[in-house]
Short mmCIF file of C-alpha atoms and ligand atoms in Angstrom, two decimals:
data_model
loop_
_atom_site.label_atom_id
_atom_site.label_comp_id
_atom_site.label_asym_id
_atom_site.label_seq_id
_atom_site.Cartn_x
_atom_site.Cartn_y
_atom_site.Cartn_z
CA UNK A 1 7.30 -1.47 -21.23
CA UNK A 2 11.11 -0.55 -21.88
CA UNK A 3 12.75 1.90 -20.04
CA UNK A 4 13.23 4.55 -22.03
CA UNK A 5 12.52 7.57 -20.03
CA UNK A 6 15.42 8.86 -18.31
CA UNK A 7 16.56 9.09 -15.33
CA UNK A 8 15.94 13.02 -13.98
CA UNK A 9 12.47 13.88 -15.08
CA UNK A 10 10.05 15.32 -12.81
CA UNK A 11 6.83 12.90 -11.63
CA UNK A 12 4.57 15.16 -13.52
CA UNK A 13 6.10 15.19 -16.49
CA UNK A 14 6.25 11.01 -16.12
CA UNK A 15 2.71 11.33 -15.45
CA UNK A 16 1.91 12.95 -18.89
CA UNK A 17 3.83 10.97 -20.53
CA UNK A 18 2.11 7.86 -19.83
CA UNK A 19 -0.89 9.44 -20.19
CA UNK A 20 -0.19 10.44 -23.55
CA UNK A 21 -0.15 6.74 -24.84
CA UNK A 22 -3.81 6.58 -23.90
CA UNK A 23 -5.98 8.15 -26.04
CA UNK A 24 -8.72 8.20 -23.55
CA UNK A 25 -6.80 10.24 -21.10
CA UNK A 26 -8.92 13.96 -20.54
CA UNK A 27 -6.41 15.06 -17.99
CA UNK A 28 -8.44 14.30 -14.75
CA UNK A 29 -6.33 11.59 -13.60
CA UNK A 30 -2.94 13.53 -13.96
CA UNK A 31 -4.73 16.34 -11.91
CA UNK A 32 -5.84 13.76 -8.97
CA UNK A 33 -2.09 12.25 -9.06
CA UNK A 34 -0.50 15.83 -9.32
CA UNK A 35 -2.70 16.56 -5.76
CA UNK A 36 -2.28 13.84 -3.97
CA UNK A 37 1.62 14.63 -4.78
CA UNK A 38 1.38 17.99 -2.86
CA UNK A 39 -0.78 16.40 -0.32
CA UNK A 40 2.29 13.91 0.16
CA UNK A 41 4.61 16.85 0.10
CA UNK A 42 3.28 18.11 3.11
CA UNK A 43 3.14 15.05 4.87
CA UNK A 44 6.68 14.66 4.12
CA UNK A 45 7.67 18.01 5.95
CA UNK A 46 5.87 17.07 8.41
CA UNK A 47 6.93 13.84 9.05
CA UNK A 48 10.44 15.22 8.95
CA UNK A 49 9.61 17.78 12.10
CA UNK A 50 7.88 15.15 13.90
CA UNK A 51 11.31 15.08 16.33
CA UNK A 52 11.23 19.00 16.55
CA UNK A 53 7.74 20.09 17.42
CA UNK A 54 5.32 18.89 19.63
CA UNK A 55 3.15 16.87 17.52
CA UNK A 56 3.81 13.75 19.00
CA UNK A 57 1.71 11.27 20.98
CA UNK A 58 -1.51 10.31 21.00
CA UNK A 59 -4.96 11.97 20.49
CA UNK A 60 -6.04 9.56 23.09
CA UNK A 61 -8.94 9.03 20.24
CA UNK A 62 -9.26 5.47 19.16
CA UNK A 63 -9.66 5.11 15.34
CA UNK A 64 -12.56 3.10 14.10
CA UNK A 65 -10.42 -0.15 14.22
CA UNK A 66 -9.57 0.23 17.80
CA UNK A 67 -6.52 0.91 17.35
CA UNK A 68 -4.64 4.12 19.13
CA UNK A 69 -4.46 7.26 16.85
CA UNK A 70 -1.34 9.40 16.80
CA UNK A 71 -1.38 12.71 16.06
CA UNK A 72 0.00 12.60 12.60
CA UNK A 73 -1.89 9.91 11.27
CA UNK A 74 -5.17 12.91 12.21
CA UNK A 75 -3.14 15.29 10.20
CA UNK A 76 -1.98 13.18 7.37
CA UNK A 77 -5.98 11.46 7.05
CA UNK A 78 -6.84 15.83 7.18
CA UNK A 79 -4.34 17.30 4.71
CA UNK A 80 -5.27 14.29 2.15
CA UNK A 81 -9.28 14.96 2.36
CA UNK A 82 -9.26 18.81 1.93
CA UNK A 83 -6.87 18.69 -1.11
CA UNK A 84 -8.61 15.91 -2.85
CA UNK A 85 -11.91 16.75 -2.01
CA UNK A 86 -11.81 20.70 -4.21
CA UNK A 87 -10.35 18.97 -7.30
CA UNK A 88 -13.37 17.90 -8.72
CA UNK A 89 -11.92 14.25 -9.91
CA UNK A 90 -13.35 12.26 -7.03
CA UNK A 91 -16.72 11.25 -6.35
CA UNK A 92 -15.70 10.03 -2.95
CA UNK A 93 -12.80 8.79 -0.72
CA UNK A 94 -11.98 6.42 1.91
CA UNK A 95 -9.27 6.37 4.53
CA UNK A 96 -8.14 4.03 7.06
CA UNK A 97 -9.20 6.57 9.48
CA UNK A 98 -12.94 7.19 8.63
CA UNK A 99 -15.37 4.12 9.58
CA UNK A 100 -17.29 5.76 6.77
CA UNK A 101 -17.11 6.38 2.65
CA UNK A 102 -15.94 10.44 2.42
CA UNK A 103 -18.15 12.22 0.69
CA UNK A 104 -17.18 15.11 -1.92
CA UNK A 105 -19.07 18.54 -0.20
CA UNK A 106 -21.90 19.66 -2.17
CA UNK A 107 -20.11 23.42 -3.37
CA UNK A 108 -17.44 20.95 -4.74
CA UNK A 109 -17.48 19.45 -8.53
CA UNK A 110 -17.50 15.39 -8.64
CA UNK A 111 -15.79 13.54 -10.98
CA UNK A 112 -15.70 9.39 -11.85
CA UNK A 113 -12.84 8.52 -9.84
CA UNK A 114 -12.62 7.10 -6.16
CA UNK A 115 -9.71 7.34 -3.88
CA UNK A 116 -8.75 5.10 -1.10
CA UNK A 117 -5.45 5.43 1.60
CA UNK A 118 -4.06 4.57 4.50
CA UNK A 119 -3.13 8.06 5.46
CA UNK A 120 0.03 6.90 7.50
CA UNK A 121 1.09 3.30 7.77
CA UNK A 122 2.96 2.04 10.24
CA UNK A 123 2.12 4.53 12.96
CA UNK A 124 3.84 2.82 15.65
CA UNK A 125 7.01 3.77 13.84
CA UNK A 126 6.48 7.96 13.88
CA UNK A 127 8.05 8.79 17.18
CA UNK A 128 11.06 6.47 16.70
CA UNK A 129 12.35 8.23 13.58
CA UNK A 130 11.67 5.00 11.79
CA UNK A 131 10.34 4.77 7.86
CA UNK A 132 6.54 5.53 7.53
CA UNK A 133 4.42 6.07 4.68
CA UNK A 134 1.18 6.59 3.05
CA UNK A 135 -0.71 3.98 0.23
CA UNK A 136 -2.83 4.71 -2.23
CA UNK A 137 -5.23 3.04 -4.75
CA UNK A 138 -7.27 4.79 -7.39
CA UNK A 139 -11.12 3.44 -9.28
CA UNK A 140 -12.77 4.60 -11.50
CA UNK A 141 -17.01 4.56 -10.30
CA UNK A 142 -18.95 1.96 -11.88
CA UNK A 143 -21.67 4.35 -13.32
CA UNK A 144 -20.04 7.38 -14.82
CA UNK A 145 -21.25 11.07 -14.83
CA UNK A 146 -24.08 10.72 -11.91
CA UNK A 147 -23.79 13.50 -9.56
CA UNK A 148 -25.81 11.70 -7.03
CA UNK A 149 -24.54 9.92 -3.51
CA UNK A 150 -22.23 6.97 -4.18
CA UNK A 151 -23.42 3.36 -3.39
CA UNK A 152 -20.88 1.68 -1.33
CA UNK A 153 -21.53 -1.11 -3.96
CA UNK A 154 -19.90 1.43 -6.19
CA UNK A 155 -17.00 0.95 -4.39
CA UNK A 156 -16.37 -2.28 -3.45
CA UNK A 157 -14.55 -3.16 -6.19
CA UNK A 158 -12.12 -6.40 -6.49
CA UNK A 159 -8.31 -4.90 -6.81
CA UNK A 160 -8.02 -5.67 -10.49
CA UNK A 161 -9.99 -3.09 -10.58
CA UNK A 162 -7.51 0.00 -9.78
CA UNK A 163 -6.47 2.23 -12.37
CA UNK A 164 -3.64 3.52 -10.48
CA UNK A 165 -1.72 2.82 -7.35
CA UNK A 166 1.36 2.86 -4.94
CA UNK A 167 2.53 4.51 -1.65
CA UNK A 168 4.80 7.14 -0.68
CA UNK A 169 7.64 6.25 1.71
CA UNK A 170 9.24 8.84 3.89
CA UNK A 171 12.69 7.04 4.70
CA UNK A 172 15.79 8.50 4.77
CA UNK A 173 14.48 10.01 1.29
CA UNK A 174 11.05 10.68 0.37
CA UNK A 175 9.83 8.49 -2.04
CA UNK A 176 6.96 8.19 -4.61
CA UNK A 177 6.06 4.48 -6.03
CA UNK A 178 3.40 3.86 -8.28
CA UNK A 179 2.15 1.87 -11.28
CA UNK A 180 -0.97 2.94 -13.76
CA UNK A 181 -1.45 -0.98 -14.10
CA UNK A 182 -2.01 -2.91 -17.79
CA UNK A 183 1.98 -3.56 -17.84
CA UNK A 184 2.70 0.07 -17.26
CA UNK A 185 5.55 -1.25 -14.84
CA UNK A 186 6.68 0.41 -11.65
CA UNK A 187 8.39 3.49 -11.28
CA UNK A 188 9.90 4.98 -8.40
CA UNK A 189 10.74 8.69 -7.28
CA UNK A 190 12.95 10.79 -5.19
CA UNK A 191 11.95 13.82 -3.80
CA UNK A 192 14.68 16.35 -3.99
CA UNK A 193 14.60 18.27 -1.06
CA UNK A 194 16.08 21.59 -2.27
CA UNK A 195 13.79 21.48 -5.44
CA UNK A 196 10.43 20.25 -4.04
CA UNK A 197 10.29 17.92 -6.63
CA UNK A 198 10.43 14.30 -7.10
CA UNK A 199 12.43 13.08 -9.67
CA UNK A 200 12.63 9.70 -11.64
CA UNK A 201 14.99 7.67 -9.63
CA UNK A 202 14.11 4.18 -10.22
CA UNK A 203 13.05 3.67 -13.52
CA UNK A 204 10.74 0.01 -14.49
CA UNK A 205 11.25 -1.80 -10.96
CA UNK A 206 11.41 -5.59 -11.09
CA UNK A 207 11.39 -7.64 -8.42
CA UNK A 208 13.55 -10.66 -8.33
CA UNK A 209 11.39 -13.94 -8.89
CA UNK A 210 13.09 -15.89 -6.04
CA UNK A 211 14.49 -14.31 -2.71
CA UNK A 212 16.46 -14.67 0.72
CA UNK A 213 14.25 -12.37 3.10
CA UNK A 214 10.94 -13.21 4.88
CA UNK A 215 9.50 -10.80 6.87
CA UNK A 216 6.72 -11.46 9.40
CA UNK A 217 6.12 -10.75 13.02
CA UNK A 218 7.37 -13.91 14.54
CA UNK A 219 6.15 -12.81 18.04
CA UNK A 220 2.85 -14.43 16.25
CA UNK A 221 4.16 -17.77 16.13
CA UNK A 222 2.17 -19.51 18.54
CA UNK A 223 -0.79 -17.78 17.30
CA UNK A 224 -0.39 -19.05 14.10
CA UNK A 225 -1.85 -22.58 12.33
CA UNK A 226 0.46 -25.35 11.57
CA UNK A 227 0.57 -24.33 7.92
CA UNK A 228 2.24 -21.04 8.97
CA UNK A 229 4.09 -22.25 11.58
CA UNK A 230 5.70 -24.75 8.99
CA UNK A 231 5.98 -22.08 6.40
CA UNK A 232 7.89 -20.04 8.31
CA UNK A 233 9.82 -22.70 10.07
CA UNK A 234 11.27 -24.00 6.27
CA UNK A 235 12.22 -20.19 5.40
CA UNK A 236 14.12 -20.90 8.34
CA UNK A 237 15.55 -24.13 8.21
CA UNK A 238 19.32 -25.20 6.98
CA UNK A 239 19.50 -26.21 3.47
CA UNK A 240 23.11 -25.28 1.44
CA UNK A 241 21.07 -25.97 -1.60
CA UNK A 242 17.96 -24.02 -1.32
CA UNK A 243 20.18 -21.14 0.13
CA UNK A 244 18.31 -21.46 3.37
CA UNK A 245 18.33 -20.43 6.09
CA UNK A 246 16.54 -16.81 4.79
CA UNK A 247 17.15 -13.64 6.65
CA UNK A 248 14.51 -12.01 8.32
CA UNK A 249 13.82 -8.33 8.07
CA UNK A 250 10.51 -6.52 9.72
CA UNK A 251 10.48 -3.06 10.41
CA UNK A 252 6.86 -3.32 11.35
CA UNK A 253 5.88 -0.70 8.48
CA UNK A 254 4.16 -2.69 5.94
CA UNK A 255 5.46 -0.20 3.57
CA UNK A 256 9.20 -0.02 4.60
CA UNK A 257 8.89 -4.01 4.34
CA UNK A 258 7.16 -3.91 1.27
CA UNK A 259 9.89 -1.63 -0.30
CA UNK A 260 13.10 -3.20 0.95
CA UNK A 261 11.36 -6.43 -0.40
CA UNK A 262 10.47 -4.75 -3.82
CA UNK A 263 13.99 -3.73 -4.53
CA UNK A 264 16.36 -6.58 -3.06
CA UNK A 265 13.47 -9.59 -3.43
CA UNK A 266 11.52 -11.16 -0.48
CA UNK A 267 8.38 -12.68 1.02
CA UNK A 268 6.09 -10.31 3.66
CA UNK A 269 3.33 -12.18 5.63
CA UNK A 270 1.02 -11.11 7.98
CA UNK A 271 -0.81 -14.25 7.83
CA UNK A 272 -4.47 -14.91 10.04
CA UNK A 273 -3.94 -15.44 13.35
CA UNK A 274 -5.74 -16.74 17.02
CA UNK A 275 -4.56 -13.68 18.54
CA UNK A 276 -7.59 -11.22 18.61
CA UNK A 277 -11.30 -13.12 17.79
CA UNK A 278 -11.99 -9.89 16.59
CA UNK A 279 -9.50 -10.09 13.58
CA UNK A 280 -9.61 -13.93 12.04
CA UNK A 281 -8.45 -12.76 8.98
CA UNK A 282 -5.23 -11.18 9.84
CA UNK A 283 -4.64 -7.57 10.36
CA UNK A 284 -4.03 -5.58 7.26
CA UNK A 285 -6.78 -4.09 5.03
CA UNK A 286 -7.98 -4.77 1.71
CA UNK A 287 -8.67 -1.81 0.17
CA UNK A 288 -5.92 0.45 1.79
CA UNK A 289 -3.07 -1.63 1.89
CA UNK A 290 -3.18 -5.03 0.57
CA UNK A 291 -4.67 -4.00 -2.85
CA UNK A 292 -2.42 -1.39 -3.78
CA UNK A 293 0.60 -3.15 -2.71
CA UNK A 294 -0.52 -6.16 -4.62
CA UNK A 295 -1.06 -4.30 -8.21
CA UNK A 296 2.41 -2.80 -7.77
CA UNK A 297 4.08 -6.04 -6.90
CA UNK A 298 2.06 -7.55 -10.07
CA UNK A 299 3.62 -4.80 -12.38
CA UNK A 300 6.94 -5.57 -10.68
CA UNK A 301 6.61 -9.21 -11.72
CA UNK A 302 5.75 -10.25 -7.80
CA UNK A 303 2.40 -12.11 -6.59
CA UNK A 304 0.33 -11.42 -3.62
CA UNK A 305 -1.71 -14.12 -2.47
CA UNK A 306 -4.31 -14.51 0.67
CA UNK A 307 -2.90 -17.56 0.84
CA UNK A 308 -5.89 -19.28 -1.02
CA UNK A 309 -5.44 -16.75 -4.70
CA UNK A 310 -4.46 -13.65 -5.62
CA UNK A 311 -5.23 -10.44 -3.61
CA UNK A 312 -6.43 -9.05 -6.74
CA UNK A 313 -9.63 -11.18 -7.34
CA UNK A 314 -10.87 -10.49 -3.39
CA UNK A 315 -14.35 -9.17 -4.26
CA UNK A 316 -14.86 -6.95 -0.90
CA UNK A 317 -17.79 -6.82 0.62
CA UNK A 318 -16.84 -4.30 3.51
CA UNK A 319 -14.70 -1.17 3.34
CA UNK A 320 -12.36 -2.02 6.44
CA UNK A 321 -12.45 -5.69 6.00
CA UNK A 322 -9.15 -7.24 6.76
CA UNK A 323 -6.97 -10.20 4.67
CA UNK A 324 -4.25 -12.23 5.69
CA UNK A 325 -1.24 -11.00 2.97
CA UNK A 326 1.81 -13.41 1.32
CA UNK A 327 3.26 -11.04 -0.95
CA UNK A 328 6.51 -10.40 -2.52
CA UNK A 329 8.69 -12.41 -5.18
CA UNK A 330 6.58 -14.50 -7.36
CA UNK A 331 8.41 -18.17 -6.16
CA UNK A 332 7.99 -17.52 -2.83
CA UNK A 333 5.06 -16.48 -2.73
CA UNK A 334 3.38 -19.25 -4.51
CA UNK A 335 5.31 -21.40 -2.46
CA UNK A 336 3.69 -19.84 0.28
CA UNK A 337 0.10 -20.22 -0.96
CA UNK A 338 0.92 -24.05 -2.16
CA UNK A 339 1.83 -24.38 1.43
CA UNK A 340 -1.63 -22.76 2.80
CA UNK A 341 -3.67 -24.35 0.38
CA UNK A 342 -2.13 -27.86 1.58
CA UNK A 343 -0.96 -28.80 -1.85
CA UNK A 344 2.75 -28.51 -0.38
CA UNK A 345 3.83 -29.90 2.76
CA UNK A 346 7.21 -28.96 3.59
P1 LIG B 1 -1.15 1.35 10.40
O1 LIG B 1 -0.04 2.10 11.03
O2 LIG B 1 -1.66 1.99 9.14
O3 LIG B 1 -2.24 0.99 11.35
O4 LIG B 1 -0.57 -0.04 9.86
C1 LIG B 1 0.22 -0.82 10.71
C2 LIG B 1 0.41 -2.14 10.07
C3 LIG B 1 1.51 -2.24 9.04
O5 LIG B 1 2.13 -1.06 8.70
C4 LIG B 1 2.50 -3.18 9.63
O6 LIG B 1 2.97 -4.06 8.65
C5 LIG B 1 1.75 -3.89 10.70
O7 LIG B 1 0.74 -3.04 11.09
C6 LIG B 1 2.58 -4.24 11.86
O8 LIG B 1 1.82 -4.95 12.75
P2 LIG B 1 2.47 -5.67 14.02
O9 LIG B 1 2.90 -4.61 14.94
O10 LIG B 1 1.33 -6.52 14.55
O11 LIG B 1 3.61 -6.52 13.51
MN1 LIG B 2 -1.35 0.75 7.50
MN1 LIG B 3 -2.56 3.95 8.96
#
């Protein structure tokens, strides 16, 4: 896709527009973006407040990964389900926060499209003023037009599935990212405080193929396997040639990293780990953060990789189940997965 836009024009008009070039487009999907854009709207106010009122801390409720719950990520996970669920686009949803699919109440009208999110990523980050955000990933149902219950089967769908995804980021601006997939590219969006709306601000985002940045916890290190451990150690190493050593950057939002990596190049890892029995597979999720992440760093000309093939192929077989993540620019990222596949040894 060229650009050929311009920069200025409003998300929703960017949103018909691409929806124009396909001739099976009834409308539904620019109504489920258009929501979920309010929904983010809010969030965004919210998130900006978070210093001035008294909403933060924790619920002292544990979410159903075991992980502490702070107040916002409650009201984000809210403010999401009970605009999506009146639209009648969705047939179900299903956050982070729910151990459960999210079904559309019965006085609602369905429609063929399921929505997953991580409500607010990067928690940790809320009550130190530090970049947050909220992912998104969009299917269409397998069967069309049935009114009845969904089948979680119906939902665990492999990532080259989505019809639509991306995240918003609320930075020092608010942000919208998202791509439509098929070589739609990646567009980015600025939401203009005084206007309420978000306006094309990066048009057709490319990543650059070959980077300087890593960005991982390293306070894993002696939880991880060799292969990591030398991985991480060679981003590290001196080499005038190579232009090593990298820089590291973690903000420990996977969104904030994934961002500042999308525009200025760079590899993010949260690889498996020793750490917690519980979690062999690494921390991050599938369907709520890896998968969405992954088609928009695809459309950006990036890779994500589990370390063993693309992110995009996983066929899930539970909604919460967790994958180790290598994504970013496309060199380093293979590198990465020639590395954990022991085809490279560094
Ligand atoms: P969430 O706030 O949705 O639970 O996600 C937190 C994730 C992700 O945003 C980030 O990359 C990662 O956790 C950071 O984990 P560590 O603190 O273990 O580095
Ligand atoms: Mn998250
Ligand atoms: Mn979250």
């Amino acid at each position: 896709m060229e650009k050929k836009q311009g920069v200025g024009i409003t998300i929703t008009q960017h949103i018909l527009n691409q929806q124009r070039g396909n001739p099976d487009a009834t409308g539904a999907f620019t109504t489920l973006l258009n929501e979920l854009i309010v929904a983010a709207k809010v969030i965004s106010r919210e998130v900006n407040k978070a210093g001035l009122v008294d909403i933060l801390g924790s619920t002292g409720r544990i979410n159903v990964q075991n992980e502490r719950v702070q107040k916002l990520d409650v009201f984000a996970n809210q403010i999401i389900i009970e605009r999506m669920q009146h639209i009648g686009q969705l047939c179900c949803m299903v956050s982070e926060e729910n151990a459960d699919l999210i079904e559309i109440p019965s006085r609602f009208p369905k429609g063929n499209y399921v929505l997953l999110f991580d409500p607010l990523d990067g928690s940790s980050n809320i009550d130190v003023n530090v970049s947050i955000g909220t992912i998104f990933s969009i299917y269409r149902r397998k069967t069309s037009g049935s009114d009845n219950e969904v089948p979680l089967s119906e939902v665990l769908q492999p990532g080259k599935n989505q019809v639509a995804a991306g995240y918003f980021l609320y930075g020092s601006s608010t942000m919208m990212v998202y791509t439509t997939g098929n070589g739609a590219g990646v567009h980015g969006f600025t939401l203009y405080p005084s206007l309420g709306e978000f306006l094309l601000s990066h048009e057709l985002i490319k990543i650059p193929e070959k980077a300087k940045t890593y960005s991982v916890n390293e306070g894993n290190y002696h939880y991880w396997d060799d292969k990591t451990k030398a991985l991480v150690d060679f981003f590290k190493a001196r080499d005038k040639e190579t232009g090593r050593p990298y820089t590291s950057r973690y903000v420990g939002s996977l969104v904030a990293d994934f961002h500042r990596n999308l525009l200025k190049g760079g590899i993010f890892l949260y690889p498996s780990d020793n750490k917690d029995p519980k979690k062999p597979t690494g921390k991050l999720r599938l369907m709520v953060e890896a998968n969405p992440l992954a088609l928009v760093v695809k459309e950006a000309g990036g890779y994500a990789s589990d370390g063993h093939g693309p992110i995009l192929e996983i066929e899930p077989t539970e909604l919460h189940q967790r994958t180790p993540l290598f994504i970013g620019s496309k060199k380093d990222v293979e590198l990465a997965e020639a590395v954990m596949k022991g085809q490279t040894r560094l």
